[in-house]
């Protein structure tokens, strides 16, 4: 039995009939170019607005929080005379590496202490290092970690353009090497000071949920979402939820 064409079939036939003509081909190409231009403009405008937002917020924070920077630096120096800042290579947008800045929260010889801990754990047939109660963390380090004061120097990374105010947290190269294809989607955005899982549960969330929330952010990213997450971060930090 021959199928009776419905309205959608007729429209489709007319569409391809027009496409077969010279004027139809020109029209289709013009519409395709217009769509590409529109999307490029929207994406470019979003990136530009996000960068302006980052510069304004990070610049203001660096000035407004300078007294906290000074007090924190003095307390770290007084405790063990070690360096005030801790720098480490991290991986950002599209796999590019950069040096992240943090207030030092661990003892100066933290790597040696970690090695001893691993050796002790191996003697017990385990290589797991507990993060809670980590003996490498200094007294002032416990406090600045709980309230994320150790992360404040990263406003400088944001100002320089290595990071953004909101985005997936920056990771070390060794972690990226073990990424699945799904987890690598995190590298499609600049790393940020805060993100979905920082607000939701911080380090209490497992890796799979962190990846899921980061990808959700990337797929729905907007300047308004960034502003919302920025405001939601404040109570999460003040309560010290999920931080140690």
PDB file of C-alpha atoms in Angstrom:
ATOM      1  CA  UNK A   1       0.000   0.000   0.000  1.00  0.00           C
ATOM      2  CA  UNK A   2       1.369   3.375  -1.015  1.00  0.00           C
ATOM      3  CA  UNK A   3       1.934   5.761   1.890  1.00  0.00           C
ATOM      4  CA  UNK A   4      -0.172   8.927   1.811  1.00  0.00           C
ATOM      5  CA  UNK A   5       2.240  11.856   2.252  1.00  0.00           C
ATOM      6  CA  UNK A   6       1.512  13.964   5.323  1.00  0.00           C
ATOM      7  CA  UNK A   7       2.241  17.652   5.843  1.00  0.00           C
ATOM      8  CA  UNK A   8       5.783  17.069   7.106  1.00  0.00           C
ATOM      9  CA  UNK A   9       6.592  14.884   4.074  1.00  0.00           C
ATOM     10  CA  UNK A  10       5.354  17.633   1.755  1.00  0.00           C
ATOM     11  CA  UNK A  11       7.422  20.278   3.525  1.00  0.00           C
ATOM     12  CA  UNK A  12      10.508  18.067   3.327  1.00  0.00           C
ATOM     13  CA  UNK A  13       9.973  17.478  -0.403  1.00  0.00           C
ATOM     14  CA  UNK A  14       9.579  21.221  -1.014  1.00  0.00           C
ATOM     15  CA  UNK A  15      12.740  21.883   1.030  1.00  0.00           C
ATOM     16  CA  UNK A  16      14.871  19.541  -1.090  1.00  0.00           C
ATOM     17  CA  UNK A  17      13.263  20.828  -4.301  1.00  0.00           C
ATOM     18  CA  UNK A  18      14.357  24.358  -3.394  1.00  0.00           C
ATOM     19  CA  UNK A  19      17.806  23.105  -2.380  1.00  0.00           C
ATOM     20  CA  UNK A  20      18.245  21.619  -5.863  1.00  0.00           C
ATOM     21  CA  UNK A  21      18.005  25.068  -7.501  1.00  0.00           C
ATOM     22  CA  UNK A  22      20.891  27.571  -7.696  1.00  0.00           C
ATOM     23  CA  UNK A  23      19.039  30.151  -5.615  1.00  0.00           C
ATOM     24  CA  UNK A  24      18.100  27.451  -3.105  1.00  0.00           C
ATOM     25  CA  UNK A  25      21.724  26.380  -2.675  1.00  0.00           C
ATOM     26  CA  UNK A  26      22.796  29.993  -2.175  1.00  0.00           C
ATOM     27  CA  UNK A  27      20.038  30.462   0.400  1.00  0.00           C
ATOM     28  CA  UNK A  28      21.018  27.328   2.329  1.00  0.00           C
ATOM     29  CA  UNK A  29      24.695  28.326   2.377  1.00  0.00           C
ATOM     30  CA  UNK A  30      23.777  31.837   3.522  1.00  0.00           C
ATOM     31  CA  UNK A  31      21.617  30.523   6.376  1.00  0.00           C
ATOM     32  CA  UNK A  32      24.359  28.068   7.400  1.00  0.00           C
ATOM     33  CA  UNK A  33      26.952  30.862   7.467  1.00  0.00           C
ATOM     34  CA  UNK A  34      24.576  33.079   9.444  1.00  0.00           C
ATOM     35  CA  UNK A  35      24.025  30.335  12.030  1.00  0.00           C
ATOM     36  CA  UNK A  36      27.780  29.755  12.361  1.00  0.00           C
ATOM     37  CA  UNK A  37      28.376  33.500  12.742  1.00  0.00           C
ATOM     38  CA  UNK A  38      25.608  33.792  15.347  1.00  0.00           C
ATOM     39  CA  UNK A  39      26.974  30.911  17.417  1.00  0.00           C
ATOM     40  CA  UNK A  40      30.538  32.251  17.134  1.00  0.00           C
ATOM     41  CA  UNK A  41      29.321  35.672  18.294  1.00  0.00           C
ATOM     42  CA  UNK A  42      27.386  34.222  21.247  1.00  0.00           C
ATOM     43  CA  UNK A  43      30.309  32.043  22.343  1.00  0.00           C
ATOM     44  CA  UNK A  44      32.795  34.891  21.911  1.00  0.00           C
ATOM     45  CA  UNK A  45      30.588  37.317  23.845  1.00  0.00           C
ATOM     46  CA  UNK A  46      30.146  34.786  26.667  1.00  0.00           C
ATOM     47  CA  UNK A  47      33.911  34.211  26.935  1.00  0.00           C
ATOM     48  CA  UNK A  48      34.569  37.965  26.914  1.00  0.00           C
ATOM     49  CA  UNK A  49      31.947  38.654  29.600  1.00  0.00           C
ATOM     50  CA  UNK A  50      33.329  35.839  31.749  1.00  0.00           C
ATOM     51  CA  UNK A  51      36.862  37.249  31.443  1.00  0.00           C
ATOM     52  CA  UNK A  52      35.690  40.760  32.374  1.00  0.00           C
ATOM     53  CA  UNK A  53      33.825  39.264  35.343  1.00  0.00           C
ATOM     54  CA  UNK A  54      36.982  37.392  36.399  1.00  0.00           C
ATOM     55  CA  UNK A  55      39.208  40.475  36.180  1.00  0.00           C
ATOM     56  CA  UNK A  56      36.795  42.679  38.130  1.00  0.00           C
ATOM     57  CA  UNK A  57      36.167  40.148  40.921  1.00  0.00           C
ATOM     58  CA  UNK A  58      39.790  39.013  41.277  1.00  0.00           C
ATOM     59  CA  UNK A  59      41.137  42.572  41.159  1.00  0.00           C
ATOM     60  CA  UNK A  60      38.687  43.694  43.835  1.00  0.00           C
ATOM     61  CA  UNK A  61      39.439  40.618  45.975  1.00  0.00           C
ATOM     62  CA  UNK A  62      43.213  41.129  45.824  1.00  0.00           C
ATOM     63  CA  UNK A  63      42.794  44.666  47.164  1.00  0.00           C
ATOM     64  CA  UNK A  64      39.940  44.073  49.632  1.00  0.00           C
ATOM     65  CA  UNK A  65      41.466  40.917  51.121  1.00  0.00           C
ATOM     66  CA  UNK A  66      45.012  42.297  51.406  1.00  0.00           C
ATOM     67  CA  UNK A  67      44.752  42.594  55.248  1.00  0.00           C
ATOM     68  CA  UNK A  68      43.868  38.872  55.431  1.00  0.00           C
ATOM     69  CA  UNK A  69      46.794  38.127  53.121  1.00  0.00           C
ATOM     70  CA  UNK A  70      49.126  40.023  55.449  1.00  0.00           C
ATOM     71  CA  UNK A  71      47.909  38.377  58.664  1.00  0.00           C
ATOM     72  CA  UNK A  72      47.964  34.880  57.133  1.00  0.00           C
ATOM     73  CA  UNK A  73      51.483  35.364  55.780  1.00  0.00           C
ATOM     74  CA  UNK A  74      52.702  36.562  59.190  1.00  0.00           C
ATOM     75  CA  UNK A  75      51.139  33.595  61.037  1.00  0.00           C
ATOM     76  CA  UNK A  76      52.629  31.064  58.608  1.00  0.00           C
ATOM     77  CA  UNK A  77      56.064  32.653  58.950  1.00  0.00           C
ATOM     78  CA  UNK A  78      55.854  32.794  62.742  1.00  0.00           C
ATOM     79  CA  UNK A  79      54.909  29.126  63.078  1.00  0.00           C
ATOM     80  CA  UNK A  80      57.909  27.486  61.414  1.00  0.00           C
ATOM     81  CA  UNK A  81      59.907  30.177  59.542  1.00  0.00           C
ATOM     82  CA  UNK A  82      59.213  28.359  56.271  1.00  0.00           C
ATOM     83  CA  UNK A  83      58.023  29.878  52.969  1.00  0.00           C
ATOM     84  CA  UNK A  84      54.652  31.641  52.990  1.00  0.00           C
ATOM     85  CA  UNK A  85      53.473  30.412  49.599  1.00  0.00           C
ATOM     86  CA  UNK A  86      53.214  26.990  47.999  1.00  0.00           C
ATOM     87  CA  UNK A  87      53.362  26.673  44.209  1.00  0.00           C
ATOM     88  CA  UNK A  88      52.612  23.605  42.145  1.00  0.00           C
ATOM     89  CA  UNK A  89      52.113  22.710  38.493  1.00  0.00           C
ATOM     90  CA  UNK A  90      48.473  22.226  37.568  1.00  0.00           C
ATOM     91  CA  UNK A  91      46.625  21.441  34.346  1.00  0.00           C
ATOM     92  CA  UNK A  92      44.100  23.902  32.970  1.00  0.00           C
ATOM     93  CA  UNK A  93      42.120  24.675  29.828  1.00  0.00           C
ATOM     94  CA  UNK A  94      42.866  22.275  26.940  1.00  0.00           C
ATOM     95  CA  UNK A  95      45.626  20.587  28.928  1.00  0.00           C
ATOM     96  CA  UNK A  96      47.785  23.702  29.332  1.00  0.00           C
ATOM     97  CA  UNK A  97      49.951  23.732  32.459  1.00  0.00           C
ATOM     98  CA  UNK A  98      50.435  26.645  34.861  1.00  0.00           C
ATOM     99  CA  UNK A  99      51.752  27.284  38.362  1.00  0.00           C
ATOM    100  CA  UNK A 100      49.069  27.578  41.025  1.00  0.00           C
ATOM    101  CA  UNK A 101      49.560  29.770  44.119  1.00  0.00           C
ATOM    102  CA  UNK A 102      48.387  28.846  47.614  1.00  0.00           C
ATOM    103  CA  UNK A 103      49.242  29.779  51.170  1.00  0.00           C
ATOM    104  CA  UNK A 104      51.410  26.976  52.531  1.00  0.00           C
ATOM    105  CA  UNK A 105      49.396  24.791  54.909  1.00  0.00           C
ATOM    106  CA  UNK A 106      51.852  21.894  55.290  1.00  0.00           C
ATOM    107  CA  UNK A 107      55.254  21.541  56.917  1.00  0.00           C
ATOM    108  CA  UNK A 108      58.167  22.598  54.651  1.00  0.00           C
ATOM    109  CA  UNK A 109      59.369  18.980  54.235  1.00  0.00           C
ATOM    110  CA  UNK A 110      55.877  17.623  53.495  1.00  0.00           C
ATOM    111  CA  UNK A 111      57.136  15.350  50.692  1.00  0.00           C
ATOM    112  CA  UNK A 112      59.623  13.635  53.014  1.00  0.00           C
ATOM    113  CA  UNK A 113      56.908  13.186  55.641  1.00  0.00           C
ATOM    114  CA  UNK A 114      54.592  11.719  52.987  1.00  0.00           C
ATOM    115  CA  UNK A 115      57.320   9.261  51.948  1.00  0.00           C
ATOM    116  CA  UNK A 116      57.729   8.103  55.546  1.00  0.00           C
ATOM    117  CA  UNK A 117      53.951   7.705  55.861  1.00  0.00           C
ATOM    118  CA  UNK A 118      53.840   5.556  52.719  1.00  0.00           C
ATOM    119  CA  UNK A 119      56.677   3.367  54.018  1.00  0.00           C
ATOM    120  CA  UNK A 120      54.846   2.922  57.325  1.00  0.00           C
ATOM    121  CA  UNK A 121      51.604   2.086  55.515  1.00  0.00           C
ATOM    122  CA  UNK A 122      53.390  -0.408  53.231  1.00  0.00           C
ATOM    123  CA  UNK A 123      54.712  -2.191  56.317  1.00  0.00           C
ATOM    124  CA  UNK A 124      51.054  -2.738  57.204  1.00  0.00           C
ATOM    125  CA  UNK A 125      50.244  -4.029  53.681  1.00  0.00           C
ATOM    126  CA  UNK A 126      48.425  -0.839  52.664  1.00  0.00           C
ATOM    127  CA  UNK A 127      49.400   2.298  50.774  1.00  0.00           C
ATOM    128  CA  UNK A 128      46.415   4.431  51.713  1.00  0.00           C
ATOM    129  CA  UNK A 129      47.192   7.837  53.212  1.00  0.00           C
ATOM    130  CA  UNK A 130      44.397   9.300  55.281  1.00  0.00           C
ATOM    131  CA  UNK A 131      43.705  12.943  54.491  1.00  0.00           C
ATOM    132  CA  UNK A 132      41.876  13.685  57.711  1.00  0.00           C
ATOM    133  CA  UNK A 133      44.313  14.164  60.578  1.00  0.00           C
ATOM    134  CA  UNK A 134      47.238  14.437  58.126  1.00  0.00           C
ATOM    135  CA  UNK A 135      50.358  15.101  60.276  1.00  0.00           C
ATOM    136  CA  UNK A 136      51.893  17.169  57.467  1.00  0.00           C
ATOM    137  CA  UNK A 137      49.361  19.959  58.016  1.00  0.00           C
ATOM    138  CA  UNK A 138      50.481  22.750  60.348  1.00  0.00           C
ATOM    139  CA  UNK A 139      48.348  24.288  63.095  1.00  0.00           C
ATOM    140  CA  UNK A 140      47.631  27.413  61.077  1.00  0.00           C
ATOM    141  CA  UNK A 141      47.254  25.118  58.053  1.00  0.00           C
ATOM    142  CA  UNK A 142      44.243  23.368  59.596  1.00  0.00           C
ATOM    143  CA  UNK A 143      42.483  26.703  60.034  1.00  0.00           C
ATOM    144  CA  UNK A 144      43.234  28.198  56.630  1.00  0.00           C
ATOM    145  CA  UNK A 145      42.222  24.943  54.928  1.00  0.00           C
ATOM    146  CA  UNK A 146      38.932  24.700  56.786  1.00  0.00           C
ATOM    147  CA  UNK A 147      37.894  28.175  55.654  1.00  0.00           C
ATOM    148  CA  UNK A 148      39.696  28.026  52.274  1.00  0.00           C
ATOM    149  CA  UNK A 149      42.002  30.919  53.177  1.00  0.00           C
ATOM    150  CA  UNK A 150      44.849  28.892  51.653  1.00  0.00           C
ATOM    151  CA  UNK A 151      43.131  29.253  48.257  1.00  0.00           C
ATOM    152  CA  UNK A 152      42.983  33.075  48.305  1.00  0.00           C
ATOM    153  CA  UNK A 153      46.283  33.606  46.411  1.00  0.00           C
ATOM    154  CA  UNK A 154      44.595  31.932  43.450  1.00  0.00           C
ATOM    155  CA  UNK A 155      42.812  35.229  42.823  1.00  0.00           C
ATOM    156  CA  UNK A 156      46.182  36.159  41.307  1.00  0.00           C
ATOM    157  CA  UNK A 157      45.926  33.151  38.968  1.00  0.00           C
ATOM    158  CA  UNK A 158      42.449  34.359  37.993  1.00  0.00           C
ATOM    159  CA  UNK A 159      43.705  37.903  37.373  1.00  0.00           C
ATOM    160  CA  UNK A 160      46.491  36.551  35.138  1.00  0.00           C
ATOM    161  CA  UNK A 161      44.004  34.449  33.155  1.00  0.00           C
ATOM    162  CA  UNK A 162      45.253  30.981  34.149  1.00  0.00           C
ATOM    163  CA  UNK A 163      42.046  30.347  36.085  1.00  0.00           C
ATOM    164  CA  UNK A 164      38.488  31.615  36.337  1.00  0.00           C
ATOM    165  CA  UNK A 165      36.360  32.468  39.363  1.00  0.00           C
ATOM    166  CA  UNK A 166      34.060  29.528  38.571  1.00  0.00           C
ATOM    167  CA  UNK A 167      35.126  26.318  36.866  1.00  0.00           C
ATOM    168  CA  UNK A 168      36.391  22.780  37.516  1.00  0.00           C
ATOM    169  CA  UNK A 169      39.114  22.699  40.155  1.00  0.00           C
ATOM    170  CA  UNK A 170      42.660  22.539  38.693  1.00  0.00           C
ATOM    171  CA  UNK A 171      44.331  19.140  38.946  1.00  0.00           C
ATOM    172  CA  UNK A 172      47.906  17.829  38.980  1.00  0.00           C
ATOM    173  CA  UNK A 173      49.394  16.233  35.814  1.00  0.00           C
ATOM    174  CA  UNK A 174      49.426  12.741  37.355  1.00  0.00           C
ATOM    175  CA  UNK A 175      45.653  12.862  37.858  1.00  0.00           C
ATOM    176  CA  UNK A 176      45.016  13.929  34.256  1.00  0.00           C
ATOM    177  CA  UNK A 177      47.117  10.998  33.025  1.00  0.00           C
ATOM    178  CA  UNK A 178      44.585   8.635  34.624  1.00  0.00           C
ATOM    179  CA  UNK A 179      41.506  10.454  33.280  1.00  0.00           C
ATOM    180  CA  UNK A 180      38.833   8.587  31.368  1.00  0.00           C
ATOM    181  CA  UNK A 181      37.440  10.158  28.179  1.00  0.00           C
ATOM    182  CA  UNK A 182      34.493  11.428  30.231  1.00  0.00           C
ATOM    183  CA  UNK A 183      36.721  13.003  32.885  1.00  0.00           C
ATOM    184  CA  UNK A 184      38.801  14.744  30.191  1.00  0.00           C
ATOM    185  CA  UNK A 185      35.764  16.917  29.447  1.00  0.00           C
ATOM    186  CA  UNK A 186      36.770  18.856  32.567  1.00  0.00           C
ATOM    187  CA  UNK A 187      39.616  20.315  30.510  1.00  0.00           C
ATOM    188  CA  UNK A 188      37.138  22.055  28.171  1.00  0.00           C
ATOM    189  CA  UNK A 189      36.871  24.976  30.607  1.00  0.00           C
ATOM    190  CA  UNK A 190      39.308  27.086  32.587  1.00  0.00           C
ATOM    191  CA  UNK A 191      39.829  25.735  36.097  1.00  0.00           C
ATOM    192  CA  UNK A 192      38.150  27.802  38.794  1.00  0.00           C
ATOM    193  CA  UNK A 193      38.289  28.872  42.415  1.00  0.00           C
ATOM    194  CA  UNK A 194      34.864  27.396  43.019  1.00  0.00           C
ATOM    195  CA  UNK A 195      32.485  25.011  41.269  1.00  0.00           C
ATOM    196  CA  UNK A 196      29.299  22.964  41.701  1.00  0.00           C
ATOM    197  CA  UNK A 197      30.848  20.361  43.997  1.00  0.00           C
ATOM    198  CA  UNK A 198      32.727  22.945  46.071  1.00  0.00           C
ATOM    199  CA  UNK A 199      29.332  24.405  46.947  1.00  0.00           C
ATOM    200  CA  UNK A 200      27.596  21.044  47.294  1.00  0.00           C
ATOM    201  CA  UNK A 201      29.961  19.054  49.455  1.00  0.00           C
ATOM    202  CA  UNK A 202      33.576  19.970  48.688  1.00  0.00           C
ATOM    203  CA  UNK A 203      35.938  17.085  49.481  1.00  0.00           C
ATOM    204  CA  UNK A 204      33.095  14.946  50.907  1.00  0.00           C
ATOM    205  CA  UNK A 205      32.013  14.089  47.327  1.00  0.00           C
ATOM    206  CA  UNK A 206      33.631  11.150  45.546  1.00  0.00           C
ATOM    207  CA  UNK A 207      35.556  11.590  42.283  1.00  0.00           C
ATOM    208  CA  UNK A 208      32.742  10.379  40.010  1.00  0.00           C
ATOM    209  CA  UNK A 209      30.307  12.941  41.413  1.00  0.00           C
ATOM    210  CA  UNK A 210      32.909  15.695  41.156  1.00  0.00           C
ATOM    211  CA  UNK A 211      33.391  14.887  37.460  1.00  0.00           C
ATOM    212  CA  UNK A 212      29.633  14.719  36.871  1.00  0.00           C
ATOM    213  CA  UNK A 213      29.026  18.117  38.473  1.00  0.00           C
ATOM    214  CA  UNK A 214      31.959  19.718  36.625  1.00  0.00           C
ATOM    215  CA  UNK A 215      30.603  18.509  33.276  1.00  0.00           C
ATOM    216  CA  UNK A 216      27.114  19.736  34.184  1.00  0.00           C
ATOM    217  CA  UNK A 217      28.604  23.177  34.845  1.00  0.00           C
ATOM    218  CA  UNK A 218      30.504  23.253  31.541  1.00  0.00           C
ATOM    219  CA  UNK A 219      27.379  22.280  29.593  1.00  0.00           C
ATOM    220  CA  UNK A 220      25.220  24.952  31.259  1.00  0.00           C
ATOM    221  CA  UNK A 221      27.826  27.668  31.860  1.00  0.00           C
ATOM    222  CA  UNK A 222      26.670  31.303  31.873  1.00  0.00           C
ATOM    223  CA  UNK A 223      27.620  34.531  33.624  1.00  0.00           C
ATOM    224  CA  UNK A 224      24.440  34.329  35.729  1.00  0.00           C
ATOM    225  CA  UNK A 225      25.289  30.807  36.865  1.00  0.00           C
ATOM    226  CA  UNK A 226      28.777  32.028  37.824  1.00  0.00           C
ATOM    227  CA  UNK A 227      27.290  34.812  39.946  1.00  0.00           C
ATOM    228  CA  UNK A 228      24.906  32.358  41.626  1.00  0.00           C
ATOM    229  CA  UNK A 229      27.697  29.875  42.424  1.00  0.00           C
ATOM    230  CA  UNK A 230      29.910  32.682  43.721  1.00  0.00           C
ATOM    231  CA  UNK A 231      27.250  33.711  46.246  1.00  0.00           C
ATOM    232  CA  UNK A 232      26.561  30.072  47.202  1.00  0.00           C
ATOM    233  CA  UNK A 233      30.281  29.563  47.846  1.00  0.00           C
ATOM    234  CA  UNK A 234      30.372  32.154  50.646  1.00  0.00           C
ATOM    235  CA  UNK A 235      28.218  30.218  53.172  1.00  0.00           C
ATOM    236  CA  UNK A 236      29.889  26.923  52.160  1.00  0.00           C
ATOM    237  CA  UNK A 237      33.301  28.414  52.995  1.00  0.00           C
ATOM    238  CA  UNK A 238      32.163  30.090  56.219  1.00  0.00           C
ATOM    239  CA  UNK A 239      30.687  26.811  57.471  1.00  0.00           C
ATOM    240  CA  UNK A 240      33.833  24.929  56.487  1.00  0.00           C
ATOM    241  CA  UNK A 241      31.719  22.070  55.113  1.00  0.00           C
ATOM    242  CA  UNK A 242      33.681  19.167  53.667  1.00  0.00           C
ATOM    243  CA  UNK A 243      37.066  20.838  54.137  1.00  0.00           C
ATOM    244  CA  UNK A 244      40.058  19.440  56.003  1.00  0.00           C
TER     245      UNK A 244
END
